[in-house]
mmCIF file of C-alpha atoms in Angstrom:
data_model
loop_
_atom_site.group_PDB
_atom_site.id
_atom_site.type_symbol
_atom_site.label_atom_id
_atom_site.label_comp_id
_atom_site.label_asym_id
_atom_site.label_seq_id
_atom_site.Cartn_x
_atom_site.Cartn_y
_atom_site.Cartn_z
ATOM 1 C CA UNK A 1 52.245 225.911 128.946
ATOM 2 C CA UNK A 2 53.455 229.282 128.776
ATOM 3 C CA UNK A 3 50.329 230.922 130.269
ATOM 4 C CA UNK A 4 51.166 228.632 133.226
ATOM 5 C CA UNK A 5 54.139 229.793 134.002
ATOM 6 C CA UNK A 6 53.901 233.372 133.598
ATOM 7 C CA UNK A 7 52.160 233.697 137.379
ATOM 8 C CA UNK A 8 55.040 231.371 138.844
ATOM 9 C CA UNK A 9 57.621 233.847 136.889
ATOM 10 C CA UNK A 10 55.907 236.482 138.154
ATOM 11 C CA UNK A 11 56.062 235.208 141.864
ATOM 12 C CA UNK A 12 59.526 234.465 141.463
ATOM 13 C CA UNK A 13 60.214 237.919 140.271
ATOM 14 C CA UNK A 14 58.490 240.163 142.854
ATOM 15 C CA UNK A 15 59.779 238.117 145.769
ATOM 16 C CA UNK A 16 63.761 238.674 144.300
ATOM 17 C CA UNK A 17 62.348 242.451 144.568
ATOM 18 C CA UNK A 18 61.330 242.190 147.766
ATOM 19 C CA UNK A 19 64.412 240.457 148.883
ATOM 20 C CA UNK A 20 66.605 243.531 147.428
ATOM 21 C CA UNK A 21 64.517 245.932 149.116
ATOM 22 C CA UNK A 22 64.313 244.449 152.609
ATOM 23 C CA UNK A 23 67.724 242.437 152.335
ATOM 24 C CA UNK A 24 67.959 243.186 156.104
ATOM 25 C CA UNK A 25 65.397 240.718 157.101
ATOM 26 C CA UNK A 26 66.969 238.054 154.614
ATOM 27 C CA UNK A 27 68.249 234.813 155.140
ATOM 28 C CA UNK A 28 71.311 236.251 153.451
ATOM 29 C CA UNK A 29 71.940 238.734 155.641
ATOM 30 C CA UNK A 30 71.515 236.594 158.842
ATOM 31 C CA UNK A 31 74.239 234.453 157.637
ATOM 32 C CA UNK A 32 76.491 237.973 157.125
ATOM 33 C CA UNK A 33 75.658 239.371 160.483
ATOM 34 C CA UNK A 34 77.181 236.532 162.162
ATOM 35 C CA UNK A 35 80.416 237.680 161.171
ATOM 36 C CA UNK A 36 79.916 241.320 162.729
ATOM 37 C CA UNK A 37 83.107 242.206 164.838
ATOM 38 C CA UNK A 38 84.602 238.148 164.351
ATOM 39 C CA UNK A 39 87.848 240.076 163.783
ATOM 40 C CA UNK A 40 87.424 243.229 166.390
ATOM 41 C CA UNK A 41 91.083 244.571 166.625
ATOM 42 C CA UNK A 42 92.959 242.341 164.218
ATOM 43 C CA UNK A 43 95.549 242.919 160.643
ATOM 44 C CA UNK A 44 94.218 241.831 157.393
ATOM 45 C CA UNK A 45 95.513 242.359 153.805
ATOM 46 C CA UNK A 46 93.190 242.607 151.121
ATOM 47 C CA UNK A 47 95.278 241.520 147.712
ATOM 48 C CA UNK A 48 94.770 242.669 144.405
ATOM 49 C CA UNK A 49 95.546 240.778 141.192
ATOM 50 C CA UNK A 50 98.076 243.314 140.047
ATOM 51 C CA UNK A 51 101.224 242.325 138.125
ATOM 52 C CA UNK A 52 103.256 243.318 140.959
ATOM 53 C CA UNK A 53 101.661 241.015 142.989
ATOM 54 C CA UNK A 54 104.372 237.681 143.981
ATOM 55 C CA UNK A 55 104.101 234.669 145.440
ATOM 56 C CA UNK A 56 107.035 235.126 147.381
ATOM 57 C CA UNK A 57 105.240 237.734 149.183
ATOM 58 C CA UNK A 58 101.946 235.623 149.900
ATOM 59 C CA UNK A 59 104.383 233.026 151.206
ATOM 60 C CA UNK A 60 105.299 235.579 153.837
ATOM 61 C CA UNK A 61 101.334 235.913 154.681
ATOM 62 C CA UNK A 62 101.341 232.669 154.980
ATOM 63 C CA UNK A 63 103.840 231.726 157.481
ATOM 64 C CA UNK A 64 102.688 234.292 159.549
ATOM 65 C CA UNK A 65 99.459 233.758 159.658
ATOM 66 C CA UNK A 66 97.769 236.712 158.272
ATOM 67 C CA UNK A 67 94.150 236.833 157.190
ATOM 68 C CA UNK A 68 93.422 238.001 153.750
ATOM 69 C CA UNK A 69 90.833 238.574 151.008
ATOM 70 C CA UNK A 70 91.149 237.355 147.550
ATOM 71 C CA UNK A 71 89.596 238.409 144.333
ATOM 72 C CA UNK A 72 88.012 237.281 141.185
ATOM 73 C CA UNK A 73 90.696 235.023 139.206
ATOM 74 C CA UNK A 74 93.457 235.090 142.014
ATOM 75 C CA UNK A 75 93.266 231.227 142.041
ATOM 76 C CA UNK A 76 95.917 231.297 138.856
ATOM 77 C CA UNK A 77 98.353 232.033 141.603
ATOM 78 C CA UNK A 78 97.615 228.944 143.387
ATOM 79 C CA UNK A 79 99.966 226.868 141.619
ATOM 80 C CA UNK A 80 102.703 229.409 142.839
ATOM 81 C CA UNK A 81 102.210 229.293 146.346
ATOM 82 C CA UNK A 82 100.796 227.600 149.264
ATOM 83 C CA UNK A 83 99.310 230.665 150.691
ATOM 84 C CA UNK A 84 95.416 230.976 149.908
ATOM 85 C CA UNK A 85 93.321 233.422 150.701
ATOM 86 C CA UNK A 86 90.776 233.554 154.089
ATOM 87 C CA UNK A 87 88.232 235.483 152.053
ATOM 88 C CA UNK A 88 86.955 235.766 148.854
ATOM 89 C CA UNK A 89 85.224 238.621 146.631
ATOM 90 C CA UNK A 90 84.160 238.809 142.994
ATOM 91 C CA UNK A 91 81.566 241.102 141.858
ATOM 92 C CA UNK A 92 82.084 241.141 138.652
ATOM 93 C CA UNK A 93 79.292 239.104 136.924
ATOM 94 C CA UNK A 94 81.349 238.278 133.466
ATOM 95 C CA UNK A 95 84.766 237.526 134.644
ATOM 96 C CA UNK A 96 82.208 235.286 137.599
ATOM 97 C CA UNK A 97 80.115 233.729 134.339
ATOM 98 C CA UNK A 98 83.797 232.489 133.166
ATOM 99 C CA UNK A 99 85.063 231.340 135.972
ATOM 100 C CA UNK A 100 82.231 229.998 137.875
ATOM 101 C CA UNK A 101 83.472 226.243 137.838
ATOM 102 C CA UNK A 102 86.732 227.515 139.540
ATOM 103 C CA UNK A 103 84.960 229.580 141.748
ATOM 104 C CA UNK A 104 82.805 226.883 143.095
ATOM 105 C CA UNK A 105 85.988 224.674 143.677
ATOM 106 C CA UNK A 106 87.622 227.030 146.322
ATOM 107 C CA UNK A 107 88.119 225.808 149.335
ATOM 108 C CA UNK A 108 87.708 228.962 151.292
ATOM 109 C CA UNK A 109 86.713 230.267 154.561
ATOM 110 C CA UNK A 110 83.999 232.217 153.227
ATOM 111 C CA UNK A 111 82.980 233.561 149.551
ATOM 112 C CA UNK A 112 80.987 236.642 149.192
ATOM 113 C CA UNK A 113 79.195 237.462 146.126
ATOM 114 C CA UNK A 114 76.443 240.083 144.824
ATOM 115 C CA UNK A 115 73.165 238.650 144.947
ATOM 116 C CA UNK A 116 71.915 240.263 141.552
ATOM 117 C CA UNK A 117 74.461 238.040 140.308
ATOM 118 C CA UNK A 118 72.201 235.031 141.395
ATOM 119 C CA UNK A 119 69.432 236.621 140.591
ATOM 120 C CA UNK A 120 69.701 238.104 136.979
ATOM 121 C CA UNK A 121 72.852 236.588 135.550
ATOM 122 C CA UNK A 122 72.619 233.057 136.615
ATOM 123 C CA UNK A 123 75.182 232.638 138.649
ATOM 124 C CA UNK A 124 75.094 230.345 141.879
ATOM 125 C CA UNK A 125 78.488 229.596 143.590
ATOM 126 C CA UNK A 126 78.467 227.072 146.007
ATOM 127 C CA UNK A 127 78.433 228.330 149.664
ATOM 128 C CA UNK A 128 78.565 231.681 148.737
ATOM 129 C CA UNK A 129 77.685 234.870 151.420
ATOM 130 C CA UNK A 130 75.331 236.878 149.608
ATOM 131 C CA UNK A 131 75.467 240.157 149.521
ATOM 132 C CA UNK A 132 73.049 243.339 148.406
ATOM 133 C CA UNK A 133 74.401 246.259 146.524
ATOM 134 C CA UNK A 134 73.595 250.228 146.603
ATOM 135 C CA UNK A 135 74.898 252.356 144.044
ATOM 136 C CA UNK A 136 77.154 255.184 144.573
ATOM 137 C CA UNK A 137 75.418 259.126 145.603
ATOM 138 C CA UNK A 138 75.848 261.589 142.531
ATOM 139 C CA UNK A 139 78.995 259.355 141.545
ATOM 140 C CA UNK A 140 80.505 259.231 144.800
ATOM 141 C CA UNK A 141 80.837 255.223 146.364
ATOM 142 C CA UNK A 142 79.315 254.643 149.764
ATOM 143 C CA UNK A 143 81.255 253.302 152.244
ATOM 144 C CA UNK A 144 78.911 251.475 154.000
ATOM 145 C CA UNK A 145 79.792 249.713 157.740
ATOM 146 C CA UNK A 146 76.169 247.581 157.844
ATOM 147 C CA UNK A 147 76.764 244.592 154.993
ATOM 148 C CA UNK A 148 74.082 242.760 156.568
ATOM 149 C CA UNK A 149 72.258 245.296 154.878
ATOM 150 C CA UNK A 150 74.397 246.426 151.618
ATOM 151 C CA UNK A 151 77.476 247.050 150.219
ATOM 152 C CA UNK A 152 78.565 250.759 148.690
ATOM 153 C CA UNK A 153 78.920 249.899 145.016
ATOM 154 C CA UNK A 154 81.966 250.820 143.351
ATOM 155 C CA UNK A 155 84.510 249.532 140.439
ATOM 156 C CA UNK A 156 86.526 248.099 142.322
ATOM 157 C CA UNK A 157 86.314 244.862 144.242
ATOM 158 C CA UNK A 158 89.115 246.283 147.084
ATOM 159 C CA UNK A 159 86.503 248.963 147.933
ATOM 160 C CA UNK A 160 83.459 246.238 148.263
ATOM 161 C CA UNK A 161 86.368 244.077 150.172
ATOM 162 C CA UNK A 162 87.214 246.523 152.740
ATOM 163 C CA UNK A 163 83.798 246.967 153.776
ATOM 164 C CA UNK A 164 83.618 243.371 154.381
ATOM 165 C CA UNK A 165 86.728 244.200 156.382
ATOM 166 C CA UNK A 166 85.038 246.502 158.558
ATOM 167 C CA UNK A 167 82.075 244.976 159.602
ATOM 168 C CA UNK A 168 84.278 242.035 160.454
ATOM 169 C CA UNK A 169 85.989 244.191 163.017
ATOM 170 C CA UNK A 170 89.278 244.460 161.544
ATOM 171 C CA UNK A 171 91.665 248.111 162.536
ATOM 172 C CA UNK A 172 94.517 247.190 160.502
ATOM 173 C CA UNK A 173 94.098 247.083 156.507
ATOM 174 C CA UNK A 174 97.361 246.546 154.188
ATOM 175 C CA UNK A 175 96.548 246.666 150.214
ATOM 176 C CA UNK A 176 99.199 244.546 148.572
ATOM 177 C CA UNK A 177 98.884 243.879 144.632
ATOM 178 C CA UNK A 178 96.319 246.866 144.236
ATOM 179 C CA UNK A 179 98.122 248.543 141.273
ATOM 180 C CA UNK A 180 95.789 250.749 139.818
ATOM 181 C CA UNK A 181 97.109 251.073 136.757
ATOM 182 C CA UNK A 182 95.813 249.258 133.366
ATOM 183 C CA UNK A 183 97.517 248.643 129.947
ATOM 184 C CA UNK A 184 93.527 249.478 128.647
ATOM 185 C CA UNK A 185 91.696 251.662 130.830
ATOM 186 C CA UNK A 186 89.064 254.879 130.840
ATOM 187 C CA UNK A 187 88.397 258.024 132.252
ATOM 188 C CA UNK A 188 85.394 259.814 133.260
ATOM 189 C CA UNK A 189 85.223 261.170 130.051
ATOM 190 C CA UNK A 190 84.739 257.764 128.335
ATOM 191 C CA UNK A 191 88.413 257.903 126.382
ATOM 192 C CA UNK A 192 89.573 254.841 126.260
ATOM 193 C CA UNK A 193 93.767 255.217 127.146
ATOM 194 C CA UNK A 194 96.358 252.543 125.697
ATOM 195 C CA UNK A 195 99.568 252.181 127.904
ATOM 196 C CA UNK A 196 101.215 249.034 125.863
ATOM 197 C CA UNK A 197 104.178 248.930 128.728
ATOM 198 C CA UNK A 198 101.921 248.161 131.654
ATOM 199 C CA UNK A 199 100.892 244.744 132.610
ATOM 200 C CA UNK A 200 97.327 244.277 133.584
ATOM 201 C CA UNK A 201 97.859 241.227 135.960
ATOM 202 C CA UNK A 202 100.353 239.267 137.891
ATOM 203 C CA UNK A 203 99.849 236.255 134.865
ATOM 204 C CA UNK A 204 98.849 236.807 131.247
ATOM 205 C CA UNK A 205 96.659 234.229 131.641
ATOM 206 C CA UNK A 206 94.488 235.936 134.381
ATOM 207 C CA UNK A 207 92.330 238.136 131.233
ATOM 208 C CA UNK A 208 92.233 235.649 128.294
ATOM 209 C CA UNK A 209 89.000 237.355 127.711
ATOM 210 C CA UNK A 210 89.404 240.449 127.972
ATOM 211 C CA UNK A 211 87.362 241.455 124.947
ATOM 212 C CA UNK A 212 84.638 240.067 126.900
ATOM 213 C CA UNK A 213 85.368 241.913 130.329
ATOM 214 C CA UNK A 214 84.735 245.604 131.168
ATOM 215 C CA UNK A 215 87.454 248.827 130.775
ATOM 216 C CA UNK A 216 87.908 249.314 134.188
ATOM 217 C CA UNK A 217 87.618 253.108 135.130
ATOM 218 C CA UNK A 218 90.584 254.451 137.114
ATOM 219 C CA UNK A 219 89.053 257.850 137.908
ATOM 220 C CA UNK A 220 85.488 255.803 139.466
ATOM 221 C CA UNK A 221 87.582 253.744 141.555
ATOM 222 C CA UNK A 222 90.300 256.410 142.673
ATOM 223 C CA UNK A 223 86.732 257.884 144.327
ATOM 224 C CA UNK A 224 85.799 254.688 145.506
ATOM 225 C CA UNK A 225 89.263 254.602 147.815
ATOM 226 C CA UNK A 226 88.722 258.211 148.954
ATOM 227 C CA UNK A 227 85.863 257.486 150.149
ATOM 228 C CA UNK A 228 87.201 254.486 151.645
ATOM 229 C CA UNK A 229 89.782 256.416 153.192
ATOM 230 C CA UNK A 230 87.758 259.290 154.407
ATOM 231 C CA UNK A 231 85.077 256.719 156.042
ATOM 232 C CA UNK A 232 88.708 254.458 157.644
ATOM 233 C CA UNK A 233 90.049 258.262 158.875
ATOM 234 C CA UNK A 234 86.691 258.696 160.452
ATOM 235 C CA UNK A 235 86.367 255.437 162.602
ATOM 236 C CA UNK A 236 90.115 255.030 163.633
ATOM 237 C CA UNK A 237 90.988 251.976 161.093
ATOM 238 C CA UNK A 238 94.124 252.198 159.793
ATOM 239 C CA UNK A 239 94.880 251.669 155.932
ATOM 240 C CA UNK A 240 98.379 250.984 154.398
ATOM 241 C CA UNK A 241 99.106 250.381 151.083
ATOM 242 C CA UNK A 242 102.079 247.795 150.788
ATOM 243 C CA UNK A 243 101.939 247.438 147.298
ATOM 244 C CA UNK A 244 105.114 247.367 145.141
ATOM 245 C CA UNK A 245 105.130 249.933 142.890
ATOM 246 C CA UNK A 246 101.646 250.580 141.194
ATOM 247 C CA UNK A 247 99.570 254.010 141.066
ATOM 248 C CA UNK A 248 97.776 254.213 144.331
ATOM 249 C CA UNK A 249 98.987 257.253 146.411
ATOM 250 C CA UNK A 250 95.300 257.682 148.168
ATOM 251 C CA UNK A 251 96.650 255.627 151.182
ATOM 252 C CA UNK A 252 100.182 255.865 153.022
ATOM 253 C CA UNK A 253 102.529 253.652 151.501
ATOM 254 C CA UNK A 254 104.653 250.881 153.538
ATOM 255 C CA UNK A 255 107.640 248.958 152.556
ATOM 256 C CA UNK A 256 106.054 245.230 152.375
ATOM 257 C CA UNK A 257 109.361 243.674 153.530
ATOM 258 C CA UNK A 258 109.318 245.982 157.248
ATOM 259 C CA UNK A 259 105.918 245.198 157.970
ATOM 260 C CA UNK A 260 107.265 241.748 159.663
#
């Protein structure tokens, strides 16, 4: 029995490499270029999962009508608000492997997800957007604007997000939640730095298994926003950060409450 499989494996295999390598002429990335420009001109927020993050201020989203993208485990704040997200993001295959039941419950406009994450770890969410990753260039994330072809890898989902924004058309970008800053986190150096009076999350709840999730690396994703940035600077798409407190000082900051 095992001989005949092997040639079916094999099959299998080689097509998912040709799929990675030609994702442009993909079924997947059909169903992302229909989105190009859906958005030309318009404000989104993208919303990290940071403990400053409130649902009094998605309730604001909300009432106004603002489109926004959503990450990972941000359905814990559901029970908090009415507000839910337009978009969601999670590239993170273990938090994803932990999660996928709640994943696949969303009802969302549109959830986009790595397709290596189909492919090698098992995971399927239902209705997802697939999308192909490239990693960064001598540790520098690509920005990239084509996501019908792939998506500059980075380690942080706000930076594989905002390219999503892009493409979509979107000028107007406000980061709310995205405190960069960990209780656990590294450096490019590999040393692990304890910070016992930061919060990791807006709920305790969100990193239950964190023993089982990766140290996130604030120096790789500071690049990844400079890069996002520099590529935003370039095109004439305006970034804001409109986060309460938090680390981030590679975008101009906003007060949250004057934006409306």
């Amino acid at each position: 029995m095992a001989n005949k499989l092997h040639p079916i494996k094999s099959i299998e295999v080689r097509t998912q490499s040709y799929v990675l390598n030609h994702f442009e002429k993909s079924k997947y990335a059909k169903r992302l270029r229909m989105l190009k420009d859906t958005h030309l001109g318009e404000m989104c927020f993208i919303i990290g999962n940071g403990p400053s993050l409130s649902a009094d201020d998605l309730e604001v989203l909300r009432k106004n009508n603002v489109l926004s993208f959503g990450f990972n485990r941000i359905f814990l704040m559901f029970d908090k608000t009415n507000w839910r997200p337009d978009f969601y993001v999670s590239q993170d295959e273990k938090m994803l492997f932990n999660c996928q039941e709640d994943v696949n419950n969303l009802e969302i406009n549109a959830k986009f997800i790595p397709l290596i994450n189909k492919y090698f770890h098992n995971i399927d969410i239902k209705d997802a957007l697939y999308f192909n990753m490239h990693s960064s260039i001598q540790g520098v994330p690509v920005f990239s604007d084509s996501v019908d072809s792939y998506i500059g890898k980075s380690n942080t989902v706000a930076f594989s997000a905002a390219q999503i924004a892009v493409y979509m058309g979107f000028k107007k970008i406000y980061l709310l939640g995205v405190d960069h800053n960990f209780a656990v986190y590294q450096n490019d150096k590999g040393e692990i730095i304890n910070d016992k009076s930061v919060k990791d999350y807006f709920t305790d709840e969100y990193n239950k298994d964190k023993e089982n999730l990766y140290i996130p690396n604030l120096d790789a994703s500071t690049r990844a926003f400079i890069s996002m940035k520099k590529y935003c600077d370039e095109h004439g798409i305006e970034v804001y950060n409109a986060t309460r407190g938090g680390k981030l000082e590679v975008f101009p900051r906003v007060d949250f409450d004057m934006i409306f």
